[in-house]
Short mmCIF file of C-alpha atoms and ligand atoms in Angstrom, two decimals:
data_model
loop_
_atom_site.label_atom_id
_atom_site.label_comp_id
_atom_site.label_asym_id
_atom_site.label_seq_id
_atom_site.Cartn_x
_atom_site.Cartn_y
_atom_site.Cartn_z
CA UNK C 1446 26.13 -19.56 -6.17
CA UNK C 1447 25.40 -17.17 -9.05
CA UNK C 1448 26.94 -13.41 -8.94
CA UNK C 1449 25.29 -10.08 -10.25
CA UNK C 1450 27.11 -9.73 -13.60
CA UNK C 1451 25.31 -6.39 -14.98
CA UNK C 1452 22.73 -3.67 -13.69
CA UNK C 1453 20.64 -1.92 -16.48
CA UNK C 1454 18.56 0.84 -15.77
CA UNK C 1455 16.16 2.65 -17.96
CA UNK C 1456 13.08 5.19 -17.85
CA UNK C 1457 9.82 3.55 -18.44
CA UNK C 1458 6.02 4.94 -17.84
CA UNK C 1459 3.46 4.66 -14.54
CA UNK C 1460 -0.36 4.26 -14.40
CA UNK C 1461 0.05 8.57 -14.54
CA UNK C 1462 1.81 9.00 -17.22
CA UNK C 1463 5.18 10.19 -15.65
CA UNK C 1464 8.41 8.39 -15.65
CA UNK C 1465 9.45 6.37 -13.51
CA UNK C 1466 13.18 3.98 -13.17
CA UNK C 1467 12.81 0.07 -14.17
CA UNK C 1468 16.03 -1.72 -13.15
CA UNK C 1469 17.43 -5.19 -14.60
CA UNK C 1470 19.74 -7.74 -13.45
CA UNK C 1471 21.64 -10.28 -15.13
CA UNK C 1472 24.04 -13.08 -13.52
CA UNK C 1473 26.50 -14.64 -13.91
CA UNK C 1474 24.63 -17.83 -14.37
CA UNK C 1475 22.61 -16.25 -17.04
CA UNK C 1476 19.54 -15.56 -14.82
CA UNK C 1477 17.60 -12.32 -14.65
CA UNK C 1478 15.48 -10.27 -12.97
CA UNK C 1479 13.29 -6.83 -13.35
CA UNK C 1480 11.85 -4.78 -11.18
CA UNK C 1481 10.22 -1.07 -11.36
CA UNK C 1482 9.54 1.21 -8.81
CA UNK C 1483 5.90 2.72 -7.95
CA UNK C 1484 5.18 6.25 -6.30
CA UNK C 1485 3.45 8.00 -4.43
CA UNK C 1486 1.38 11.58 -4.48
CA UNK C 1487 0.16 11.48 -0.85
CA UNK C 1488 3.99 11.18 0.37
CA UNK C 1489 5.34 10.85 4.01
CA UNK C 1490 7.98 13.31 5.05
CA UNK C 1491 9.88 11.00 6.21
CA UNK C 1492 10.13 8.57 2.97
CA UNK C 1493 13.52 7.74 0.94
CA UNK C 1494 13.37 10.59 -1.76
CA UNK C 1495 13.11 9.92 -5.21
CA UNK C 1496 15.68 11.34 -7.78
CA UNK C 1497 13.45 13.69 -10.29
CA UNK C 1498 15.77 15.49 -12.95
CA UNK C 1499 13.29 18.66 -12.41
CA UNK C 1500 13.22 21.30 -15.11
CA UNK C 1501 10.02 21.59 -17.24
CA UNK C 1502 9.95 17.76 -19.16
CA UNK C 1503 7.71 15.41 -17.81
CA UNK C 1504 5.97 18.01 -15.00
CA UNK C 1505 9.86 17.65 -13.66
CA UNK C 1506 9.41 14.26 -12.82
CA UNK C 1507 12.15 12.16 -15.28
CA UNK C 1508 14.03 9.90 -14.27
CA UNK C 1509 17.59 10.88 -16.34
CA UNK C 1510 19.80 10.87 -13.82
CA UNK C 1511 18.25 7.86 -11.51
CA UNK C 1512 18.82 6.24 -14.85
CA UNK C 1513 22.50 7.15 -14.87
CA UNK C 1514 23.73 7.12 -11.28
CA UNK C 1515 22.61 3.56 -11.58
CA UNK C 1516 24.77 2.81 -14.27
CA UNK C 1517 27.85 4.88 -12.95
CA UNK C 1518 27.59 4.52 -9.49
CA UNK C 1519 24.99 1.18 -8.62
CA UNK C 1520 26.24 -1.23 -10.85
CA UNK C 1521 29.99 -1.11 -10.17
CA UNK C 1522 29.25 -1.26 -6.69
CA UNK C 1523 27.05 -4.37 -7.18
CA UNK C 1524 29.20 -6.34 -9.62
CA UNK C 1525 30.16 -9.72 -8.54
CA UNK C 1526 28.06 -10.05 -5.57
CA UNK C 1527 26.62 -12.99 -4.23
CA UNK C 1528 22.64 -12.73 -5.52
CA UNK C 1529 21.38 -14.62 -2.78
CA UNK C 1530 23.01 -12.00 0.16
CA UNK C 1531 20.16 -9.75 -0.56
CA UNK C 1532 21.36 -8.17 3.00
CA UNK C 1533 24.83 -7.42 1.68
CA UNK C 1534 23.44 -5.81 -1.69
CA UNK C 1535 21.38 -3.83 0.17
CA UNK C 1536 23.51 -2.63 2.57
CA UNK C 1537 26.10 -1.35 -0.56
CA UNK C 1538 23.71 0.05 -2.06
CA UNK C 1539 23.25 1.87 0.88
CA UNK C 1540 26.64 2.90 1.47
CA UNK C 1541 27.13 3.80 -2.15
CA UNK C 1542 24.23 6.37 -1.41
CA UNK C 1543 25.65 7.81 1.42
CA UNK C 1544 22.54 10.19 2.70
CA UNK C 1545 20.17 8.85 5.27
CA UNK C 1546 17.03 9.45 2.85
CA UNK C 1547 18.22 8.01 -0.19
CA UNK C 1548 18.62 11.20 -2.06
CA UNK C 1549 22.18 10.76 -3.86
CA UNK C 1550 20.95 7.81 -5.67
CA UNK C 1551 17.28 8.35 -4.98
CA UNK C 1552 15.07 5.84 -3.73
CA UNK C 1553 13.45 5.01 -6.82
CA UNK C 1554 16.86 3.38 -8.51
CA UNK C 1555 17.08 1.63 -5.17
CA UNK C 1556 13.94 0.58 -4.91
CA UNK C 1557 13.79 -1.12 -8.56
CA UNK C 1558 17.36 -2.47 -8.05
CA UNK C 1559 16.80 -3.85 -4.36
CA UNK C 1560 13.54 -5.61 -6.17
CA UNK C 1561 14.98 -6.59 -9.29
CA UNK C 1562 18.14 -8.49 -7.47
CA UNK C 1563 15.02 -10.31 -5.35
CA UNK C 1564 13.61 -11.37 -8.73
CA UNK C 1565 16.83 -12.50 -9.78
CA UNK C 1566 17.87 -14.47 -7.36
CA UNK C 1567 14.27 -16.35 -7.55
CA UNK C 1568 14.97 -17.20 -10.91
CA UNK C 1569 18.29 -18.77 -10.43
CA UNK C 1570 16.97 -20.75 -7.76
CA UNK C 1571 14.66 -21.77 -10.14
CA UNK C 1572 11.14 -20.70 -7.42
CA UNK C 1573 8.53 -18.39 -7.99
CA UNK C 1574 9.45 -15.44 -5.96
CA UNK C 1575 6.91 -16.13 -2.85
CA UNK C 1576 8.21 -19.31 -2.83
CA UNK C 1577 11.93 -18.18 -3.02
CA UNK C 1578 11.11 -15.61 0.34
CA UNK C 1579 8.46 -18.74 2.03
CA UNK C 1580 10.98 -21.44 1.61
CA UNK C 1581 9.13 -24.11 3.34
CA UNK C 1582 6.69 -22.38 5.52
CA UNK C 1583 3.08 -23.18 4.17
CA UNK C 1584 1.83 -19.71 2.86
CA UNK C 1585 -2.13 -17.89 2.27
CA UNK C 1586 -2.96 -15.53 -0.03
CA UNK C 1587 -3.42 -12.13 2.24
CA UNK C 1588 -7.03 -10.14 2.11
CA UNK C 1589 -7.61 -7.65 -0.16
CA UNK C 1590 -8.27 -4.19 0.49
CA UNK C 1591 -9.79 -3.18 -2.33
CA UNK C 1592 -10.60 0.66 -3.10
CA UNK C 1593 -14.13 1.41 -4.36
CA UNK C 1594 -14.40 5.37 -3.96
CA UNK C 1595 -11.27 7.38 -4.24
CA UNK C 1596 -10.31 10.78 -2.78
CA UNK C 1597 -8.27 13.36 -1.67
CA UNK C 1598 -4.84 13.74 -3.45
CA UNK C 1599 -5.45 11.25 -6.05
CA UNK C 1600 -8.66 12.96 -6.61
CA UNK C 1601 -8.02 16.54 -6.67
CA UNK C 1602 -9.77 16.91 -3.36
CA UNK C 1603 -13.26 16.38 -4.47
CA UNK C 1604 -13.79 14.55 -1.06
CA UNK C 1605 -11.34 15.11 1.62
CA UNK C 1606 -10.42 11.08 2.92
CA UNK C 1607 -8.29 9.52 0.59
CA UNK C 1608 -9.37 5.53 0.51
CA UNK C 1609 -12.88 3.76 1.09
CA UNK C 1610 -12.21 0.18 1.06
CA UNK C 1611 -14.07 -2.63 0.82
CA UNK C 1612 -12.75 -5.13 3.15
CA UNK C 1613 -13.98 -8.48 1.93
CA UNK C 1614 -13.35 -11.00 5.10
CA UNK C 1615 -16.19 -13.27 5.28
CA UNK C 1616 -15.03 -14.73 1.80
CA UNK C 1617 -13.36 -18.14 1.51
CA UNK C 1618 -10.68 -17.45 -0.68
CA UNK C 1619 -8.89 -15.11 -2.22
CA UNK C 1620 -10.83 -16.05 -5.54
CA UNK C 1621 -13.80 -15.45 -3.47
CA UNK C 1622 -12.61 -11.60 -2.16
CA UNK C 1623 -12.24 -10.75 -5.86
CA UNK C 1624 -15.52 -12.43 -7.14
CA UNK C 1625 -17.20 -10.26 -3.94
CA UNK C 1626 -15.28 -7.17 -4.59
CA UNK C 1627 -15.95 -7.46 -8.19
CA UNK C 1628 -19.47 -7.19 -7.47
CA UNK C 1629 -19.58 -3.89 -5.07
CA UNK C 1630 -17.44 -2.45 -7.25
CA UNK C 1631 -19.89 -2.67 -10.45
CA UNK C 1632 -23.03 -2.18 -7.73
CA UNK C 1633 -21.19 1.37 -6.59
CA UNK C 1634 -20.68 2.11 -10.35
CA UNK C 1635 -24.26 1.32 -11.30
CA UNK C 1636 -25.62 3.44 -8.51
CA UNK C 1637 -23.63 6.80 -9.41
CA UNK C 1638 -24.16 6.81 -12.68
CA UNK C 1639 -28.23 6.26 -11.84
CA UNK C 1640 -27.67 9.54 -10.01
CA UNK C 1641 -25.86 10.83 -13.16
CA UNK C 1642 -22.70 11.53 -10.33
CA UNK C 1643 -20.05 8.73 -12.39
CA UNK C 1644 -17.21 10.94 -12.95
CA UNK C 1645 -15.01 7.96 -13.87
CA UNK C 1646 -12.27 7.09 -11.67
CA UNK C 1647 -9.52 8.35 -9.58
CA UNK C 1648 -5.60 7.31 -9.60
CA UNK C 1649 -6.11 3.90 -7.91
CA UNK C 1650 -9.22 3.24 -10.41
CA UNK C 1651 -11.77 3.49 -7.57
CA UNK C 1652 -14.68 5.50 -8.55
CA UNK C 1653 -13.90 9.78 -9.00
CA UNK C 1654 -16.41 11.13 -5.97
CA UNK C 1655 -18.85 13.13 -6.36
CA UNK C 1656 -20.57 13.68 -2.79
CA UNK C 1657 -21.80 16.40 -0.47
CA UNK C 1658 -19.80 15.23 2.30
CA UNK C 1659 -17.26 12.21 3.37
CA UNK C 1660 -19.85 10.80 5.42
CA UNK C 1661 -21.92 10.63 2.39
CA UNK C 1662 -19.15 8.50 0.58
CA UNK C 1663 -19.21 5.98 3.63
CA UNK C 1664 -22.92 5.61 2.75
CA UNK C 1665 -22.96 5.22 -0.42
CA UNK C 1666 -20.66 2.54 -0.30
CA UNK C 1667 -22.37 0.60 2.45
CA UNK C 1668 -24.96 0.77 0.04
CA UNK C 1669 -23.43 -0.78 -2.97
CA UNK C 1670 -22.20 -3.64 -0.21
CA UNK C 1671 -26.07 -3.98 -0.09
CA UNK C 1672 -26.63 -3.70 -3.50
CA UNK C 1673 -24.40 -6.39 -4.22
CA UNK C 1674 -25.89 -8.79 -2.00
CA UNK C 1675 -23.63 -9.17 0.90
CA UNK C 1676 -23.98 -8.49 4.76
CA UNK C 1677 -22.19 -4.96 5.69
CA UNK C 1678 -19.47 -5.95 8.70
CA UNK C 1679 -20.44 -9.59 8.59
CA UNK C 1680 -19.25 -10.33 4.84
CA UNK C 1681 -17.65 -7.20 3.48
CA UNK C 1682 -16.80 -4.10 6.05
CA UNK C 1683 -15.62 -0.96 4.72
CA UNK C 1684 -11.67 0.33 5.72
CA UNK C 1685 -10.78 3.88 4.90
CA UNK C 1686 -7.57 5.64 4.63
CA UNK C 1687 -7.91 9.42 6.30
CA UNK C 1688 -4.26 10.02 4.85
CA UNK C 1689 -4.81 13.22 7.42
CA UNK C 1690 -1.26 14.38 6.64
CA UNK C 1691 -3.09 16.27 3.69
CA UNK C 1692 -5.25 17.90 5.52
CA UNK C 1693 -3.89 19.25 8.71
CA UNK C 1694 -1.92 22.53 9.38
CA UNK C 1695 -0.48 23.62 12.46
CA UNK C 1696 -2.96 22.02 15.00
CA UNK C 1697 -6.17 22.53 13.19
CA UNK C 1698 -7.44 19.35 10.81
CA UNK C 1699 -9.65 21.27 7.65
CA UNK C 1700 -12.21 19.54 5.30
CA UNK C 1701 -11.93 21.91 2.81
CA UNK C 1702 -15.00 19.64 0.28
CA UNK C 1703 -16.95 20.58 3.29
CA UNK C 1704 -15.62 24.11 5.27
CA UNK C 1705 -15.30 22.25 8.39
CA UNK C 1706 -12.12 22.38 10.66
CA UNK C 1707 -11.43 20.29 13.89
CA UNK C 1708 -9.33 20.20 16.52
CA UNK C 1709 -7.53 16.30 17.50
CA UNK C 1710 -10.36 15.99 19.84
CA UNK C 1711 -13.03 16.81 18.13
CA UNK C 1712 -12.06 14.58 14.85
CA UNK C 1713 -11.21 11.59 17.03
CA UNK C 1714 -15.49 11.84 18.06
CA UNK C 1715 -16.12 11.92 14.31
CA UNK C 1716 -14.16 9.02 13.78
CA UNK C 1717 -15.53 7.77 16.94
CA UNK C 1718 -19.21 8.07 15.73
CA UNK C 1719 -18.54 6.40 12.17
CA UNK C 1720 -17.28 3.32 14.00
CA UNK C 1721 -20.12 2.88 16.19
CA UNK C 1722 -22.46 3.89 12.65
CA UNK C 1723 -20.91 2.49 10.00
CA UNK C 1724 -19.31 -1.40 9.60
CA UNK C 1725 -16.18 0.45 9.48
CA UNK C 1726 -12.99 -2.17 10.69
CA UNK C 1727 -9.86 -0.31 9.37
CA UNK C 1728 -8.73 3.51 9.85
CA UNK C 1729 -5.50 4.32 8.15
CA UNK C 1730 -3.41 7.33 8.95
CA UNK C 1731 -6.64 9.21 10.73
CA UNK C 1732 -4.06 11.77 12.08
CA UNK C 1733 -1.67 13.48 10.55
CA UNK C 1734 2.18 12.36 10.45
CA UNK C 1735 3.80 14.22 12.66
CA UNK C 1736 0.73 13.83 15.35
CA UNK C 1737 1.86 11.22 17.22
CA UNK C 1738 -0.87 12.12 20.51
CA UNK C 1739 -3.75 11.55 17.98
CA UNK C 1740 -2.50 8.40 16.81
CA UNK C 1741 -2.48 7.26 20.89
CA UNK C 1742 -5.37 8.80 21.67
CA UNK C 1743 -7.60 7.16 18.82
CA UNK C 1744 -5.35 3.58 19.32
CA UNK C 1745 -6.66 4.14 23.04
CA UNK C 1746 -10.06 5.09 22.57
CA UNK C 1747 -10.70 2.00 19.77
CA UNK C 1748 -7.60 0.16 19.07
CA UNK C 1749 -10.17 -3.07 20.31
CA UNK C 1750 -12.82 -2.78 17.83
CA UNK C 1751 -10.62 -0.75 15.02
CA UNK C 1752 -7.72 -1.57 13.17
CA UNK C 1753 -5.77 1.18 13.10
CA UNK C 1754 -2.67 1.40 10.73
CA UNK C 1755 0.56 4.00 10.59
CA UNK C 1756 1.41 4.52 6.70
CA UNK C 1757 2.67 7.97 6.26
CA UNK C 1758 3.17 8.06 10.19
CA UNK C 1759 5.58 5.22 9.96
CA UNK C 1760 6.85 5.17 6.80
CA UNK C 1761 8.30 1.72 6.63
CA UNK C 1762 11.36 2.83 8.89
CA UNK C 1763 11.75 0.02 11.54
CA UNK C 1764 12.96 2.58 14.20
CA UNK C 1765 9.80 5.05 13.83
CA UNK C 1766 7.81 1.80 14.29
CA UNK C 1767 9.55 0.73 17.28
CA UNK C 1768 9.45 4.31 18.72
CA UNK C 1769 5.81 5.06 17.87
CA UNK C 1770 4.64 1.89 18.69
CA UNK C 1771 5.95 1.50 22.34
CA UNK C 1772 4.16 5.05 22.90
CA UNK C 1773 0.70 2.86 22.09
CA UNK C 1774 0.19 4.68 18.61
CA UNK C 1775 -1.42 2.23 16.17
CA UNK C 1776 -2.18 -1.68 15.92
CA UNK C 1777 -1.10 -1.66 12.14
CA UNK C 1778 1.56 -0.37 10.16
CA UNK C 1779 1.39 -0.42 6.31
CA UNK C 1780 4.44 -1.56 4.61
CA UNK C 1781 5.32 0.04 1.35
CA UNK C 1782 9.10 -1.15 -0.40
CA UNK C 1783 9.73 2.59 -1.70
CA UNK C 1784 9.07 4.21 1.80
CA UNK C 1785 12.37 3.17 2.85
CA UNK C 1786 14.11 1.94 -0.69
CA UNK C 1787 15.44 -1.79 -0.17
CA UNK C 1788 13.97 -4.77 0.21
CA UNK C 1789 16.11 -5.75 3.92
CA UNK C 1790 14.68 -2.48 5.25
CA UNK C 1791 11.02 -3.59 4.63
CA UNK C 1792 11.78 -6.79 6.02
CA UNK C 1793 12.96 -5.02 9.06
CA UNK C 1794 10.39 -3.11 8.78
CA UNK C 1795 8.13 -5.82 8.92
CA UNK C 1796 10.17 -7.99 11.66
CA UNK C 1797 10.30 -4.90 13.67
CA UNK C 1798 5.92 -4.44 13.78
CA UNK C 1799 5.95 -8.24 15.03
CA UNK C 1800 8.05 -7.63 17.61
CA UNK C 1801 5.26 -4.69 18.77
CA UNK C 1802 2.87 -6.76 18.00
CA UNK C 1803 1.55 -4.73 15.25
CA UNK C 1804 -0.50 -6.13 12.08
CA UNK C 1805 0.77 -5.74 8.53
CA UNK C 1806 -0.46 -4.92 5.13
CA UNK C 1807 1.63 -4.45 2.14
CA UNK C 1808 1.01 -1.63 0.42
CA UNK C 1809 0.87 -0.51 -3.66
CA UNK C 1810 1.23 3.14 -4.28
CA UNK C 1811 -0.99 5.63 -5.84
CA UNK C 1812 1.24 5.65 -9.12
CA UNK C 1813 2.22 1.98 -10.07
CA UNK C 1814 2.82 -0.29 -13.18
CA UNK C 1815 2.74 -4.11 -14.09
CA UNK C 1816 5.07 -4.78 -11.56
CA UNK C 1817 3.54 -7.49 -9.07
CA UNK C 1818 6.36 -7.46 -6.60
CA UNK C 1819 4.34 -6.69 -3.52
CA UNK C 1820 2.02 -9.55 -4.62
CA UNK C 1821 4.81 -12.35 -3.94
CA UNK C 1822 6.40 -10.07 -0.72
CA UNK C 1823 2.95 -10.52 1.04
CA UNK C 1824 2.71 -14.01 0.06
CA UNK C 1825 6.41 -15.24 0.85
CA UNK C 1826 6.50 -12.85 3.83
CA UNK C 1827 3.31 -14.26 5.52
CA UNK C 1828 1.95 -10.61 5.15
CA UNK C 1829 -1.67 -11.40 5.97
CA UNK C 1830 -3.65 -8.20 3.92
CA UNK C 1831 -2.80 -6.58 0.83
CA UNK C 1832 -4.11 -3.24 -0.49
CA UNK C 1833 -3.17 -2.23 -4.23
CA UNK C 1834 -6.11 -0.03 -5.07
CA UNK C 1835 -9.43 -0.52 -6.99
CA UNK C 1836 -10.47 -2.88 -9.39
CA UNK C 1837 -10.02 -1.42 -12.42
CA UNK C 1838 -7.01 -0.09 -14.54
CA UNK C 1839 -4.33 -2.93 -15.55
CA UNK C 1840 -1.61 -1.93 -12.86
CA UNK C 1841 -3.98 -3.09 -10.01
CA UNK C 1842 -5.46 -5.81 -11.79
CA UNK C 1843 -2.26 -6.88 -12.64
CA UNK C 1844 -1.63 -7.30 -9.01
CA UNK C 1845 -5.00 -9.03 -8.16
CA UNK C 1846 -4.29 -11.52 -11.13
CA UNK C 1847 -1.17 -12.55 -10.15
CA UNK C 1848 -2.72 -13.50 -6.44
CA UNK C 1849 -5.15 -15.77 -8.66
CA UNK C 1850 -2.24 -17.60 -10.07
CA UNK C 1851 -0.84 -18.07 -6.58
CA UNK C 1852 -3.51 -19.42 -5.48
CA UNK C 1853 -4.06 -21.62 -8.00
CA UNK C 1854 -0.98 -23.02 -8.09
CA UNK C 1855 -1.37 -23.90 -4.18
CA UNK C 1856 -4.02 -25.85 -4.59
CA UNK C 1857 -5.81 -27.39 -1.40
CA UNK C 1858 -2.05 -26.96 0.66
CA UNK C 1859 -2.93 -22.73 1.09
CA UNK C 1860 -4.88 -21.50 3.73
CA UNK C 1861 -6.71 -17.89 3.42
CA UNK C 1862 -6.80 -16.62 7.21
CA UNK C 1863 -8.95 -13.49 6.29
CA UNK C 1864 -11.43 -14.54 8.87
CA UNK C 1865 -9.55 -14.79 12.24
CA UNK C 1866 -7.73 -11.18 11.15
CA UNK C 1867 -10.03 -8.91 12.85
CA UNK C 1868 -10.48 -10.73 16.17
CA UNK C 1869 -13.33 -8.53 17.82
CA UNK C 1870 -15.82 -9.24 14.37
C1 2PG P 2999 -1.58 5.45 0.52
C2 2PG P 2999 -1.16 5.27 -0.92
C3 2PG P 2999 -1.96 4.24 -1.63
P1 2PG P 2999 0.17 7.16 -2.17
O1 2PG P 2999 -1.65 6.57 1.03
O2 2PG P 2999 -1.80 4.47 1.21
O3 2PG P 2999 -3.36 4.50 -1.51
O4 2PG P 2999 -1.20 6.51 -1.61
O5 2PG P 2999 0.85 6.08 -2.94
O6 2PG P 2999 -0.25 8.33 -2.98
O7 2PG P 2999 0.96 7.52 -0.96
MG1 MG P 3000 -2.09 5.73 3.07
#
């Protein structure tokens, strides 16, 4: 047994340039561990709130008194506590908060605590962290969803849908996804700036768009699938996330890149159209948060050829996925840490989408760091698909690299199961 013998908090710096709260943990066995928290711009409502000091510094968004309430107010109520009861640390850090979103202490501190005891209990069990959270289940590396155009809010609007993904699931390995990946990536890259239309890139380091329309965006990157040599929706297949939150307002869903606006009806026969057009496999968040009817309606109308995942609609909270889901909205929820703010919430999270029988993929944010956390949660969890962005910019490749090393160091004993996920390819 080894007990938490000091929390340290301090203010370090995202992939945007804005603060953000890295947390450290020492035992009494000498161990450590170190965690930071990501975040998000394209928010759910319904996610644990982050503690910003406000004001004029940093845009408003320092960390200060994160930073302190987890030295006054987290680490007292930590010290001496059993690092491998992860369920019990949670749970007073939790009660030391007080609010039901997290907002006293913020879910940020939390977050990088909650992630930082993992880490530390890891090390003084002397396992990498996967293999702490595995124990002696035989693991796979999850498939990558890997960003090659981005939009939306991490892309001042220039296109309206937030994410197109290449989904890489013919590939043999998770080596492989990258290598394949790799090579849209550079093919989609090549092709813009042939058109003299490479802007650079957007917050996750997929390409900045510059299209006429989002339809146009789907093209172009089932062209640079072709470019690059492999078979649209037999080898790679393109995912996107909608994140629709950002672009609905009281009933009416508004392009704004384009000047078109849609009733739920009428955008579920778009989306309805791509699918049957495009080698599109994955929809995330195509309606907006608080629209639970879309969500049924377009799980109803192609939940069998579509996977079609809840992020800011579920936001990691295990009772919005058990409510949602028994009303037949979504086959997939997205599971994000700093949604809900501790690590035993996004395993309840998780435990609660298998009990629905609802898919998984672990989730980055929009603003992240070095921190490869989520790497070794989708690993040790079993979590069979992992999206953390583009390929470019270290804080995703960070993430991609450390899934190398995994693999590597499973040698022949790992499986990779990317091509029995999508059961009606
Ligand atoms: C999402 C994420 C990552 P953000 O919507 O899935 O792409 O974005 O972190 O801004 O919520
Ligand atoms: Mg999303």
């Amino acid at each position: 047994m080894s007990h938490i013998q000091s929390v340290v908090a301090r203010s370090v710096w995202d992939s945007r340039g804005c603060p953000t709260v890295e947390a450290q943990v020492t035992l009494s066995s000498g161990h450590t561990g170190r965690a930071i928290a990501p975040a998000g711009a394209s928010t759910g409502a319904g996610e644990a709130k982050e503690l910003r000091d406000g004001g004029h510094t940093f845009k408003g968004l320092g960390v200060g008194q994160a930073v302190r309430l987890v030295h006054e107010v987290v680490a007292p109520a930590l010290q001496g506590m059993d690092i491998h009861d992860q369920a019990a640390i949670d749970a007073a850090m939790c009660r030391a908060d007080g609010t039901p979103d997290k907002s006293r202490l913020g879910g940020n501190s939390l977050t990088a605590v909650s992630l930082a005891c993992l880490w530390a209990a890891s090390a003084h069990a002397d396992l990498p962290l996967w293999r702490y959270l595995s124990g002696s289940d035989e693991v796979s590396l999850p498939l990558p969803e890997i960003q090659i155009f981005g939009g939306g809010a991490h892309a001042k609007g220039s296109v309206d849908l937030q994410d197109f993904l290449a989904l890489p699931h013919g590939a043999r390995s998770f080596a492989q996804s990258l290598e394949w990946v790799a090579e849209v990536y550079h093919a989609a890259g090549k092709s813009l700036s042939q058109q003299g239309k490479n802007l650079g890139v957007a917050d996750e380091g997929g390409f900045w768009p510059q299209f006429g329309s989002n339809e146009a965006a789907i093209e172009a990157l089932v062209k640079a699938i072709e470019l690059a040599g492999f078979k649209p929706g037999v080898e790679v297949s393109i995912g996107l996330d909608l994140a629709a939150t950002q672009y609905h307002s009281a009933g009416v869903y508004h392009w704004r890149s384009e000047g078109r606006q849609f009733d739920r009806d009428q955008l579920l026969q778009v989306y309805e159209r791509w699918v049957n057009d495009y080698p599109i496999i994955s929809m995330e968040d195509g309606f907006a948060e608080d629209d639970t009817e879309g969500m049924r309606i377009m799980t109803a109308l192609l939940g069998d050829r579509l996977q079609i995942i809840g992020d800011d609609f579920f936001v990691t909270h295990a009772a919005q996925i058990a409510e949602r889901a028994a009303m037949g909205a979504c086959n997939a929820v997205l599971i994000k840490p700093n949604q809900v703010g501790t690590v035993s919430e996004t395993m309840a999270a998780l435990q609660t989408a298998k009990q629905h029988q609802l898919d998984s993929i672990i989730s980055a944010r929009s603003g992240e760091t070095e921190d490869v956390s989520i790497v070794h949660l989708a690993v040790g969890w079993g979590v069979p698909q992992l999206k953390v962005g583009s390929f470019s910019r270290s804080e995703r490749m960070a993430k991609w690299n450390e899934g190398l090393r995994i693999e590597q160091s499973l040698g022949r004993s790992g499986t990779y199961p990317a091509e029995h996920l999508f059961r009606w390819l």
